[in-house]
Coordinates of C-alpha atoms and ligand atoms in Angstrom, one line a residue:
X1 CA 17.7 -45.7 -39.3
X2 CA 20.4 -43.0 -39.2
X3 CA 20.2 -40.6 -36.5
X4 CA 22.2 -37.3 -36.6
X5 CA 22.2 -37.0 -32.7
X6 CA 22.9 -33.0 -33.2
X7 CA 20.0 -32.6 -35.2
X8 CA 18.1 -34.9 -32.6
X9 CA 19.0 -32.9 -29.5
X10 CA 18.6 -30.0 -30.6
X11 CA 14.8 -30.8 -31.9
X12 CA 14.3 -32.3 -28.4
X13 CA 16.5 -30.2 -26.5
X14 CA 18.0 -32.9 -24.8
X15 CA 21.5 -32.6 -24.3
X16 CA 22.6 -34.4 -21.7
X17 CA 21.1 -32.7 -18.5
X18 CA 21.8 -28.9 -19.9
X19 CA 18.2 -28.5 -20.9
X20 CA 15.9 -31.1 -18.2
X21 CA 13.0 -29.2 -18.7
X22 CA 12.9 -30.4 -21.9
X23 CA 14.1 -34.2 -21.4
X24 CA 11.0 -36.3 -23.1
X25 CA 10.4 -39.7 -23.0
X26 CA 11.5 -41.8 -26.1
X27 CA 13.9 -40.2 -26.8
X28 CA 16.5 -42.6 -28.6
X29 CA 19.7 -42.0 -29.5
X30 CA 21.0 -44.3 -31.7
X31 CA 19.6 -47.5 -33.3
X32 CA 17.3 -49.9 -31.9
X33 CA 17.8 -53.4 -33.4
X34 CA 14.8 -55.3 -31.6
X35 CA 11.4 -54.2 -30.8
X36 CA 11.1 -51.7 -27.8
X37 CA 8.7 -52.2 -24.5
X38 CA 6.9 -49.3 -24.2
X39 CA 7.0 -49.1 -20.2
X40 CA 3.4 -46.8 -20.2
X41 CA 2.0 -50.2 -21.8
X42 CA 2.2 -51.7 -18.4
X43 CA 0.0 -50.7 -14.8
X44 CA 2.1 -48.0 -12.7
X45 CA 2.3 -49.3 -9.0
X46 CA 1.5 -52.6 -8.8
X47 CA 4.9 -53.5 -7.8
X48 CA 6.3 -53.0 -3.5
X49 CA 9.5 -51.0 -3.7
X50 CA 12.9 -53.2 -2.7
X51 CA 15.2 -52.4 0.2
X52 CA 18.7 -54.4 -1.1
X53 CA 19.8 -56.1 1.3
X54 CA 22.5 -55.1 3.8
X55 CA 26.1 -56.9 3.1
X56 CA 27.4 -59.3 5.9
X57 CA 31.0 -59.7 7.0
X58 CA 31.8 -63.6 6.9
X59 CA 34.9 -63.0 8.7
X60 CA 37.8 -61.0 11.1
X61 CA 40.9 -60.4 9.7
X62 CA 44.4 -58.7 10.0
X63 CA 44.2 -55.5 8.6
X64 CA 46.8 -54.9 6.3
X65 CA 47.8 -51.3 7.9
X66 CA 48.2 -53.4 11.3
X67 CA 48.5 -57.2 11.1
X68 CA 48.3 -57.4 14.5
X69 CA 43.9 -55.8 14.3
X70 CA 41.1 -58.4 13.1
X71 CA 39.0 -56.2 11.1
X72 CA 35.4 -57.8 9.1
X73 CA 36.1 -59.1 5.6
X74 CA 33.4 -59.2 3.5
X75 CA 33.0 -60.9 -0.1
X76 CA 30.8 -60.3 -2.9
X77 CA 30.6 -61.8 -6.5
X78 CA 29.4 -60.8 -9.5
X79 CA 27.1 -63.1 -11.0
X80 CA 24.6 -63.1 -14.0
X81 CA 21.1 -63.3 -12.6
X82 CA 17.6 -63.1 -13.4
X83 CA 14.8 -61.0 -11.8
X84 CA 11.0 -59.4 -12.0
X85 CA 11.2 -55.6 -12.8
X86 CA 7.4 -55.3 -13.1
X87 CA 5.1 -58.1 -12.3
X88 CA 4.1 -58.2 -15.8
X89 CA 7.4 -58.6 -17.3
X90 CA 9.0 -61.8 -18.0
X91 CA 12.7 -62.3 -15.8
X92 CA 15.1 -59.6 -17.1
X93 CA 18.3 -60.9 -16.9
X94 CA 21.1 -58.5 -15.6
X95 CA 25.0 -58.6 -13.5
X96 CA 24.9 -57.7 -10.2
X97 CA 26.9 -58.2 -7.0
X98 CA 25.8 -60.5 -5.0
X99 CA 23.3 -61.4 -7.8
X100 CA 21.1 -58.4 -7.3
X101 CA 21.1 -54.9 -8.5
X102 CA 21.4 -52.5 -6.5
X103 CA 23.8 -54.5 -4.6
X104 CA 23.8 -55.5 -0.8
X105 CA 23.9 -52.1 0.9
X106 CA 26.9 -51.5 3.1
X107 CA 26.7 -50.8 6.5
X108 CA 29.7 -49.7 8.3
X109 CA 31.2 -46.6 10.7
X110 CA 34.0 -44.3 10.5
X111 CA 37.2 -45.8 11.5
X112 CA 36.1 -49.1 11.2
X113 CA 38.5 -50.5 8.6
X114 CA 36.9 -53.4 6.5
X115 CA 38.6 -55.8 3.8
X116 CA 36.2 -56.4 0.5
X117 CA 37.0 -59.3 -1.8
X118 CA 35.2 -58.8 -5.0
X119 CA 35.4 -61.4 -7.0
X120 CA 34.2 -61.9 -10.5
X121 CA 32.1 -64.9 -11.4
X122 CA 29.9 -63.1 -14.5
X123 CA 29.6 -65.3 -17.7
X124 CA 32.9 -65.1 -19.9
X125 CA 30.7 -63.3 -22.8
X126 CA 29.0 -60.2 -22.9
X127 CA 25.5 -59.0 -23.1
X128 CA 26.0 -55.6 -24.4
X129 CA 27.4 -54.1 -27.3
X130 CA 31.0 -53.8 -26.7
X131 CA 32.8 -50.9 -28.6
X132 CA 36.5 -52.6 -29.9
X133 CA 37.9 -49.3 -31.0
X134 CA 37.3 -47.3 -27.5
X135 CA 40.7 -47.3 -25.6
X136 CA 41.1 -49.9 -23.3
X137 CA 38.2 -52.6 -25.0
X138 CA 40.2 -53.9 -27.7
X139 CA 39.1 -56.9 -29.4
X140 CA 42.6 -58.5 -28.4
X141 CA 41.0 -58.2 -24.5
X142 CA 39.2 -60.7 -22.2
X143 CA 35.2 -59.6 -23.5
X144 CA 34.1 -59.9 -19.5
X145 CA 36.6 -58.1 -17.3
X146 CA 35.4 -56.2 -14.4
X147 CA 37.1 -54.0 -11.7
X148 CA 35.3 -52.5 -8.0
X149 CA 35.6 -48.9 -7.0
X150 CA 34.0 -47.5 -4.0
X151 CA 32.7 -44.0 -5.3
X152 CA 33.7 -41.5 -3.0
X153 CA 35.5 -43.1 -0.4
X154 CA 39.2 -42.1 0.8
X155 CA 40.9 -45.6 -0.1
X156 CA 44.5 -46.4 -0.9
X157 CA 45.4 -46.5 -4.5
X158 CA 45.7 -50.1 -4.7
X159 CA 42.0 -50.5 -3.3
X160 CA 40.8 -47.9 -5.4
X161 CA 40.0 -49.8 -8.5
X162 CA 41.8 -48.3 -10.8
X163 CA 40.2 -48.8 -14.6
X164 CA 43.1 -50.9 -16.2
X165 CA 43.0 -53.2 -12.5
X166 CA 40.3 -55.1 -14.1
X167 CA 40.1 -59.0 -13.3
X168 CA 38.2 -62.0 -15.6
X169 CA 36.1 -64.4 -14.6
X170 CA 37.2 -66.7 -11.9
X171 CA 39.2 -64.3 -10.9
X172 CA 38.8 -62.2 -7.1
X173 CA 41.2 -59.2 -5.9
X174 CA 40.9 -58.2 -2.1
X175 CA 40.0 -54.4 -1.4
X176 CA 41.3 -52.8 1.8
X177 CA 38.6 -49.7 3.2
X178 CA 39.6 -48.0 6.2
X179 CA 36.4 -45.5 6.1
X180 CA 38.5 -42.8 7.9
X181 CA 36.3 -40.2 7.0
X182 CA 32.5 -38.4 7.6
X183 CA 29.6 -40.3 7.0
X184 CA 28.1 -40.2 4.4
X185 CA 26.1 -42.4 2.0
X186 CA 29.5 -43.3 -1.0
X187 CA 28.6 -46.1 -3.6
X188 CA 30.3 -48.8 -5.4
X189 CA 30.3 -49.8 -9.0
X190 CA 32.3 -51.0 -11.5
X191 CA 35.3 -49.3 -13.5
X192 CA 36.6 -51.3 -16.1
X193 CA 38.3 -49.2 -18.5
X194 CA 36.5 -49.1 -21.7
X195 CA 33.2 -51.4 -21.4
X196 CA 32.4 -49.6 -17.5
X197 CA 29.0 -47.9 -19.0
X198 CA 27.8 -51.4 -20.2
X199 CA 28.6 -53.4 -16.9
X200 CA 27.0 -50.7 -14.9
X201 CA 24.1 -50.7 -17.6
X202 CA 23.9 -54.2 -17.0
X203 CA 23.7 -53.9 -13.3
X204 CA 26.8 -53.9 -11.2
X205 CA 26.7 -51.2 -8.3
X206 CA 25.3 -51.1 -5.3
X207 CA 25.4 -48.6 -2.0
X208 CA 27.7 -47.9 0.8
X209 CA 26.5 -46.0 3.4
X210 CA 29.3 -45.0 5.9
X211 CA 27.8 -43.6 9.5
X212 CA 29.4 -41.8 12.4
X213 CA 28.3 -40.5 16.0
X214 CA 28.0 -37.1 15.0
X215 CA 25.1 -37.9 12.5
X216 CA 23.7 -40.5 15.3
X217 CA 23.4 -37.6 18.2
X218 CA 21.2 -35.8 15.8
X219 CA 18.5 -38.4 15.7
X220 CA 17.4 -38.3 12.0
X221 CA 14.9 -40.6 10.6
X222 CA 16.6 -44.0 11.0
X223 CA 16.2 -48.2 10.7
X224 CA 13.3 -48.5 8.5
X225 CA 12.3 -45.1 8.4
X226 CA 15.8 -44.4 6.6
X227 CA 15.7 -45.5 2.5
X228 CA 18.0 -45.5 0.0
X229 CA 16.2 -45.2 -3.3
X230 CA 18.7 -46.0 -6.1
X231 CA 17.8 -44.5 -9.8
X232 CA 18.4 -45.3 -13.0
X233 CA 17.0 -45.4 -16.5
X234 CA 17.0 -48.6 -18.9
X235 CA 15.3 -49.7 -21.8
X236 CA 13.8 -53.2 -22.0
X237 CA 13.1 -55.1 -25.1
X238 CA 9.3 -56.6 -25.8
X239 CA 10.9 -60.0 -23.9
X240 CA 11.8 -57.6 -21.0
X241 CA 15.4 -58.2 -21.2
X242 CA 18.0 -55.1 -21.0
X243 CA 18.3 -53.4 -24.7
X244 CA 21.4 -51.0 -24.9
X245 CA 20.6 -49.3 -28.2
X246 CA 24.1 -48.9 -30.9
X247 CA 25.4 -46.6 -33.2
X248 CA 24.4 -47.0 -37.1
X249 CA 28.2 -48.0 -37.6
X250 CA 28.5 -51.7 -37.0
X251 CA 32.3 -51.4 -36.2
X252 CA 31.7 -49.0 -34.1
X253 CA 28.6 -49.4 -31.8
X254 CA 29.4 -46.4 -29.1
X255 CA 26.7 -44.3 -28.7
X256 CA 27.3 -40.5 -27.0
X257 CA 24.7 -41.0 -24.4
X258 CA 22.4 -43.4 -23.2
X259 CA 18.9 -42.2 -22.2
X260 CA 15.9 -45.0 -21.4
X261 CA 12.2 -44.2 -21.2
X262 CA 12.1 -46.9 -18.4
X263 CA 13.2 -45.6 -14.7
X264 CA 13.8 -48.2 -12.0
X265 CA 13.6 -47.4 -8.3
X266 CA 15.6 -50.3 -6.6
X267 CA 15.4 -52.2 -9.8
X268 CA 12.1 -51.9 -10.1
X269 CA 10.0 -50.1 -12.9
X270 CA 7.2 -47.5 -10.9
X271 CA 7.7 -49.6 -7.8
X272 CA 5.0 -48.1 -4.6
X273 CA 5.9 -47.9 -0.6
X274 CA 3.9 -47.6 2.1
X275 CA 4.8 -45.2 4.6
X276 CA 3.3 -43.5 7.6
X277 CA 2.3 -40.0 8.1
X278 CA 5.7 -39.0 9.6
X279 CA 9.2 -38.3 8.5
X280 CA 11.1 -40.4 6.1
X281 CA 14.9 -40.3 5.3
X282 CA 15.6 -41.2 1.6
X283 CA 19.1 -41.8 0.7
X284 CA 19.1 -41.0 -3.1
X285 CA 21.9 -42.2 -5.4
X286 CA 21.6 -41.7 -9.3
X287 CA 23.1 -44.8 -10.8
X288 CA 22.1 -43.8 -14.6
X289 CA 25.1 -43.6 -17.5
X290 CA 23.9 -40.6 -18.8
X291 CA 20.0 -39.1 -17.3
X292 CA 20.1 -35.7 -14.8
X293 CA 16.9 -36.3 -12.3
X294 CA 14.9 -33.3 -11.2
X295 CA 12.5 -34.9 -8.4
X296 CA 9.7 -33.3 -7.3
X297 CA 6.7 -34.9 -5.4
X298 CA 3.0 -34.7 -7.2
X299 CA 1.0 -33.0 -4.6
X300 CA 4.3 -30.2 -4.6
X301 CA 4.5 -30.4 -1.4
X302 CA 7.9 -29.2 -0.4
X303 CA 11.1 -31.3 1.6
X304 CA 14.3 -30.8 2.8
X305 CA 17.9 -31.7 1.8
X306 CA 19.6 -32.9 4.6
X307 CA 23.2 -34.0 2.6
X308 CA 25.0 -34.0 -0.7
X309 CA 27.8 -36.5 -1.8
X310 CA 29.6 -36.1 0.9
X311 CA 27.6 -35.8 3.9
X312 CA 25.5 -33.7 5.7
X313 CA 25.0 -29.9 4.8
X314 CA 25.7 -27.4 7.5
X315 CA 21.8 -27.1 7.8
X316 CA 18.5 -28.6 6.3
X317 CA 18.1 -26.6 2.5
X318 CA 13.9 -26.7 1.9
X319 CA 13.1 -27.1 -1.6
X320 CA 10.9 -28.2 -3.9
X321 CA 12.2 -29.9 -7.0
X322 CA 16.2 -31.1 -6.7
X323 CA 18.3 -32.2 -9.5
X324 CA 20.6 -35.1 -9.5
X325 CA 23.3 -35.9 -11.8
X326 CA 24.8 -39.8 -12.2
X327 CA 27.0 -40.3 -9.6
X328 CA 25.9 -37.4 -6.9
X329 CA 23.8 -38.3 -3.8
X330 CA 20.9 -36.5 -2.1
X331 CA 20.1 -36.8 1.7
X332 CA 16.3 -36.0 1.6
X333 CA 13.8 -36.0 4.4
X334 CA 10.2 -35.8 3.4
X335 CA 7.5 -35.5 6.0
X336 CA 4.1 -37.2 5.3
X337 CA 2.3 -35.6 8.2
X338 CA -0.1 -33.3 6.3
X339 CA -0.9 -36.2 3.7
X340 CA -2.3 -39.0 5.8
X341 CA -4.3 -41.9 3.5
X342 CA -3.1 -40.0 0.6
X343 CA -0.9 -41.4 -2.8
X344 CA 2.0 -39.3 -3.7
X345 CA 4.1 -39.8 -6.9
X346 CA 8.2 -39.1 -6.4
X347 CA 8.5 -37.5 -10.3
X348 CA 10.9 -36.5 -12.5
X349 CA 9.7 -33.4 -15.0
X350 CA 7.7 -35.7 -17.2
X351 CA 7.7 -39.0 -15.8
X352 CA 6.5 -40.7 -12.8
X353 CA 9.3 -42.6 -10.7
X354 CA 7.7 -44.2 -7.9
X355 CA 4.4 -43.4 -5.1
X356 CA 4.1 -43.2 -1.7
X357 CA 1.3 -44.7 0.3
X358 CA 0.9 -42.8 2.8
X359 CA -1.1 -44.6 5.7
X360 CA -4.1 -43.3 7.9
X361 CA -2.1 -43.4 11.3
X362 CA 1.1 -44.5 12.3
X363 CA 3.3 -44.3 15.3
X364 CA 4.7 -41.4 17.1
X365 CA 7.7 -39.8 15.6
X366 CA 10.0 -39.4 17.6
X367 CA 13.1 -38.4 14.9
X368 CA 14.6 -34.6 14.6
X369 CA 14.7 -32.3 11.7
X370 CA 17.5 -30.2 13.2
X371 CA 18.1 -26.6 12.2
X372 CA 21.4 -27.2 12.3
X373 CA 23.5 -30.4 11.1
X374 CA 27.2 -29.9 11.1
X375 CA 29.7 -26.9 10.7
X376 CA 31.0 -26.9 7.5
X377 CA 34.6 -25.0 7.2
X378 CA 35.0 -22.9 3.8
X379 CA 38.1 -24.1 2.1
X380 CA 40.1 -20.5 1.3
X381 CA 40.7 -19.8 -1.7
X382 CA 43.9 -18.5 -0.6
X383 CA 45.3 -21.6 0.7
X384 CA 45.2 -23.2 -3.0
X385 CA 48.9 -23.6 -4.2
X386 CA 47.9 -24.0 -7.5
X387 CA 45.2 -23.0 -10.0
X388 CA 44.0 -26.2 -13.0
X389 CA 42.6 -24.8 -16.2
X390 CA 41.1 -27.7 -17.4
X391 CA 38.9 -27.7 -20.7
X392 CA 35.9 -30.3 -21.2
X393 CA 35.9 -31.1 -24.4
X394 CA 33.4 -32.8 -27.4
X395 CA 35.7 -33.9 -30.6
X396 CA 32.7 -34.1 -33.3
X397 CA 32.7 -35.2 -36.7
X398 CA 32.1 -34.2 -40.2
X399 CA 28.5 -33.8 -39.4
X400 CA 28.3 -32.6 -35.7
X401 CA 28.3 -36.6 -34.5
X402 CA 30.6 -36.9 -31.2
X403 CA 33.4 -39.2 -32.2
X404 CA 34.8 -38.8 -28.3
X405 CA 35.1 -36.9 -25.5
X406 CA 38.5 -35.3 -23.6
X407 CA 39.4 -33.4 -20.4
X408 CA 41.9 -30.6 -21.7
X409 CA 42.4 -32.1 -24.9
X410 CA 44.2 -34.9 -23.9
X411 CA 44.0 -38.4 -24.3
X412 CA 43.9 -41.3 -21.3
X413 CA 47.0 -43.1 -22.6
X414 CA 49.4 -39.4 -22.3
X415 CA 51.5 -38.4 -19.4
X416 CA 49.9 -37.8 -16.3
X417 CA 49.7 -34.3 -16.4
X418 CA 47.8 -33.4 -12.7
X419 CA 49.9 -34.1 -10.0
X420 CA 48.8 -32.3 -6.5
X421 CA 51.2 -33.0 -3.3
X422 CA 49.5 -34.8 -0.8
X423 CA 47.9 -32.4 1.4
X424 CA 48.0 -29.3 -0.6
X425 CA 45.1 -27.5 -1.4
X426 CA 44.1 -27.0 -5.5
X427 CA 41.9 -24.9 -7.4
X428 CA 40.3 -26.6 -10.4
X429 CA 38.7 -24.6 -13.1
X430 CA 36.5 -27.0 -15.7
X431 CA 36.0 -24.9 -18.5
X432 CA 33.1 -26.3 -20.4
X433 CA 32.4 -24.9 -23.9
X434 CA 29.8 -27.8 -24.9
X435 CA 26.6 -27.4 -25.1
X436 CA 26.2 -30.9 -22.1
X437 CA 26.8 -30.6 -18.3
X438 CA 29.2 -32.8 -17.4
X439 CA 29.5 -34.2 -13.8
X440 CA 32.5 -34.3 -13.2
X441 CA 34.1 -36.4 -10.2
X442 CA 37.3 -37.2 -8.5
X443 CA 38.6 -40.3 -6.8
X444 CA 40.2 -39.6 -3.5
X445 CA 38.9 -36.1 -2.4
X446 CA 36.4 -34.3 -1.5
X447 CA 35.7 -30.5 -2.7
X448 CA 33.7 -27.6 -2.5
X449 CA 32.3 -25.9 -4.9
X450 CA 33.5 -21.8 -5.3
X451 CA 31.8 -20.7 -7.9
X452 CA 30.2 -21.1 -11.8
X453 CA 30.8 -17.9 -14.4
X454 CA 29.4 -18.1 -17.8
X455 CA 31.8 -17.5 -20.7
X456 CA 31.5 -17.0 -24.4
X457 CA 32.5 -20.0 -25.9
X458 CA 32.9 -19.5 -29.9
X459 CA 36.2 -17.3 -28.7
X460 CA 36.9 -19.9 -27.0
X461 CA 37.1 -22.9 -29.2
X462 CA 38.2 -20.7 -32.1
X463 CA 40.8 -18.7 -30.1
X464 CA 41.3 -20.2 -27.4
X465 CA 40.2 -17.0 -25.3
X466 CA 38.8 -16.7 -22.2
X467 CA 36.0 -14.0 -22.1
X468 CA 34.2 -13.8 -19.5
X469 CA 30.0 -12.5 -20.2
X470 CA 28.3 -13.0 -16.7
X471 CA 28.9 -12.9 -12.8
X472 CA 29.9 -15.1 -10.3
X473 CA 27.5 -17.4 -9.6
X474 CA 27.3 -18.7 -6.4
X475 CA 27.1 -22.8 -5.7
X476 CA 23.1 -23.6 -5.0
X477 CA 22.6 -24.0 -1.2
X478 CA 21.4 -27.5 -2.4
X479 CA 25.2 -28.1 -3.4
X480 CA 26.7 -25.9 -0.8
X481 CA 28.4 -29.0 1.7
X482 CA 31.0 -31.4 0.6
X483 CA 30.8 -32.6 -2.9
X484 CA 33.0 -35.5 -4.7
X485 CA 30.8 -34.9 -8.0
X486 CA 30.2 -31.3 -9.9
X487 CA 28.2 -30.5 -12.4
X488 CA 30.6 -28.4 -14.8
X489 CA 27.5 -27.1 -16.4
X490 CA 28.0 -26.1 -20.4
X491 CA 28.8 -22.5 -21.4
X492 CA 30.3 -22.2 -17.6
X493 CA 33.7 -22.2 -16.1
X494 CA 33.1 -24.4 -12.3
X495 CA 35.7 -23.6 -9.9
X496 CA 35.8 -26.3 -7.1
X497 CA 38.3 -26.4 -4.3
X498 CA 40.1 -29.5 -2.9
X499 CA 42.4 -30.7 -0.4
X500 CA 44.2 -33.4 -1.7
X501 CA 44.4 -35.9 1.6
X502 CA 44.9 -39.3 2.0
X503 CA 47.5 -41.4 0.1
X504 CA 50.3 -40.7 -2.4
X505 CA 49.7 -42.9 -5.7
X506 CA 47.5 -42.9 -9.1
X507 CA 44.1 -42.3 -8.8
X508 CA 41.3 -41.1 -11.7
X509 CA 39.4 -38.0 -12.5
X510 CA 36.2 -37.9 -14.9
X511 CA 33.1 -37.3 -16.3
X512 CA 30.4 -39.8 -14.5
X513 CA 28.4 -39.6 -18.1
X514 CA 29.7 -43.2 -18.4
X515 CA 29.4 -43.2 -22.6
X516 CA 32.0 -40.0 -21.7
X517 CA 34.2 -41.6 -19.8
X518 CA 34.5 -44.6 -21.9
X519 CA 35.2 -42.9 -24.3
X520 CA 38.3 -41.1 -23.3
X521 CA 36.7 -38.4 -20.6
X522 CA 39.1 -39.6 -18.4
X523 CA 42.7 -39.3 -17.2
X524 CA 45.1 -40.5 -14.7
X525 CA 46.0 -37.9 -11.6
X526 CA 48.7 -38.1 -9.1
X527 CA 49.4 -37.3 -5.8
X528 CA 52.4 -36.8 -5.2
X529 CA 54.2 -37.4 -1.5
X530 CA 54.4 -34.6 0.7
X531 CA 56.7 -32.0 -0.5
Ligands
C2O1 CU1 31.7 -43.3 -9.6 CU2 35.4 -43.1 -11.0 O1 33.6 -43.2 -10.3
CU2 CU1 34.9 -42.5 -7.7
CU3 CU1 30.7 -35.7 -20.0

């Protein structure tokens, strides 16, 4: 079964996340070797939702920074492991750290430096179909290699878990974290270069959630009125194990984008919680290689954002349906009050993610929706010392097939081309003439968004000419605070705004599609010491 994927998404209208509306369930791009699980075969609900558990320090030690400071030291393996994602599945086996997925939540406050050893103790073979001629996953290359990153955090270099930093079975490497920055909820995962959409597929990342005073004096929902709900798609087999569908050339099994018909809250597949008739915070974190979210509750009832990526918003943004894009975050509250003894179903467009059981009574709350969270300075746009045009682009085939992807037409392996100074402030301009939205994300910084401006594209490929055909579009207020992930949404130019803080040394930039970035929608940045 041969698949042109063009012809596919353009019949379905699902290119990744440009047209959600239109996202169906399975859809399948690329082969299917074994027999499918159809997850509506199987009773919605039946299944409580899991809170992963919170990481432990073992241990003080010396900080590296100061040798002389005992700060917690934590360590977590990867392991192969097997567990229930619907009670009438058979054991799915997956990676995870700590032997779950998510992972153990993090815990930990601003300024509180903390040492992670990660160490890798997965099987010496893969699961999933690895891809020997993507960059990096060469068939001359340990199969199981696996590198940590902590998504969003400010972390030296050498703890930042660069892609070609992986490490093989038996191996460990020892992270340094010193969480100098806001709270917010960040998330690790792993990176290795080349095979990092199959070891997330198969289950490694997990949550960090980073907290301050600031966030504490407001008096949000918190302990086990606070949730993280992390989201993904899969696909099972009829056994219930993992199936990560392939190309229809054996040499080459890299498919462009994965999409699943199954979604897992927490791992699970249409898990329920019970909550009371109050105010809930929901940490949300889209863990999926390739699937854009647009939730929405069943009744239509409406909630607030509280946060993006990078923390709280300057004030609470009401809305009613809120997309998500693999690797942003949303800080939601949702208030039950009005729906006492009622079931409500946290959707997607089409599809049902999860339902709430809201109970009769409950006890008082006590926690704050404030009107106003946290001031939120505008970056200038005249303090930017530079201006990035940087192209997204698709490299197809013959017939319209994606052979890879590039930022700016330009390969990982090539000279490091962006190279802010440490604390400078840059513009960067994604110029996005494909027809997906890419999310794009830096390591290091955070940004702002300034602003998105449609452009005619065909001029652009052919020509190379930038023609502008609409306004400046504003950033939604639902994307308004401090971001680490954009959507550079197709036929656009996005402008975001950074200041480049924190260490000198070699960090990444990419798209968070992980079948992108595997396949060369990556590249190396710099920053460069202080000028
Ligand atoms: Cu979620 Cu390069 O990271
Ligand atoms: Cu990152
Ligand atoms: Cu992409």
């Amino acid at each position: 079964m041969a698949i042109s994927r063009r012809e596919l998404l353009r019949k379905s209208g699902l290119m990744a996340g440009a047209m959600l509306t239109h996202q169906v369930r399975h859809k399948v791009i690329g082969v299917r070797a074994r027999p499918a699980l159809d997850p509506n075969s199987l009773a919605p609900f039946v299944d409580a939702l899991s809170i992963p558990a919170t990481a432990k320090s073992m241990d003080m030690r010396a900080s590296p920074e100061n040798p002389g400071t005992k700060i917690p030291y934590y360590r977590v393996a990867m392991r192969a492991f097997e567990t229930k994602v619907h009670r009438d599945l058979k054991p799915t086996g997956m990676w995870g750290f700590g032997g779950t997925f998510p992972g153990p939540t993090f815990d930990v406050r601003r300024g509180q430096e903390v040492l992670v050893e990660w160490a890798n103790e997965l099987p010496e073979k893969h699961f999933l179909p690895i891809d020997h001629t993507l960059h990096g996953a060469e068939a001359s290359l340990p199969e199981v290699r696996a590198v940590s990153h902590l998504h969003g955090a400010k972390t030296p270099p050498a703890s930042d878990g660069y892609p070609e930093d992986w490490i093989v079975p038996g191996k460990s490497v020892l992270y340094h974290y010193p969480n100098r920055q806001d709270a917010a909820m960040l998330w690790y995962h792993d990176h290795a270069m080349g095979i990092n959409r199959l070891n997330i597929f198969a289950g490694l990342a997990g949550a960090y959630i980073l907290r301050d005073e600031e966030e504490e004096a407001l008096h949000l929902p918190s302990g086990k009125y606070e949730i993280p709900l992390v989201i993904c798609d899969r696909m099972f087999d009829k056994e219930g194990q993992l199936y990560y569908p392939v190309s229809d050339k054996p040499e080459s099994p890299w498919i462009p984008e994965f999409f699943g018909d199954a979604n897992l809250v927490n791992g699970t597949l249409l898990p329920f919680l019970e909550v009371e008739p109050r105010k809930y915070r929901f940490r949300v974190l889209n863990v999926s290689n390739a699937r854009f979210y647009r939730l929405a509750l069943s009744n239509k009832q409406s909630f607030h954002q509280i946060g993006t990526d990078q923390g709280l918003l300057a004030a609470p943004v009401p809305v009613q349906k809120i997309v998500i894009a693999p690797g942003e975050r949303l800080d939601l509250i949702i208030d039950f009050k009005q729906s006492a003894g009622n079931r409500i179903v946290l959707k997607d467009d089409f599809v049902s993610m999860m339902q709430f059981r809201v109970s009769a009574a409950g006890v008082k709350d006590d926690s704050v929706l404030p009107a106003k969270l946290r001031s939120i300075e505008k970056l200038a746009e005249l303090a930017a010392v530079k201006t990035r045009v940087l192209s997204l682009d698709e490299v197809d085939d013959l017939v319209q097939n994606p052979v890879k992807m590039l930022l700016n037409k330009t390969s990982w392996h090539e000279p490091v081309s962006e190279n802010p100074a440490l604390d400078s402030t840059e513009i960067w301009s994604f110029v996005n003439p494909t027809n997906d939205s890419h999310p794009i994300h830096l390591h290091l910084v955070r940004f702002q968004i300034l602003d998105r401006q449609r452009f005619e594209t065909f001029g652009y490929i052919s020509r190379g000419e930038l023609r502008f055909t609409g306004p400046m579009v504003q950033p939604d207020p639902a994307e308004a605070g401090w971001k680490d992930t954009v959507r550079a949404e197709p036929g656009m130019v996005t402008r975001i705004i950074a200041k480049f803080e924190g260490y000198p040394g070699r960090y990444v930039w990419h798209c968070h599609i992980l079948e992108h970035e595997d396949n060369e929608m990556m590249r190396p940045y710099d920053v460069l010491p202080r000028a």
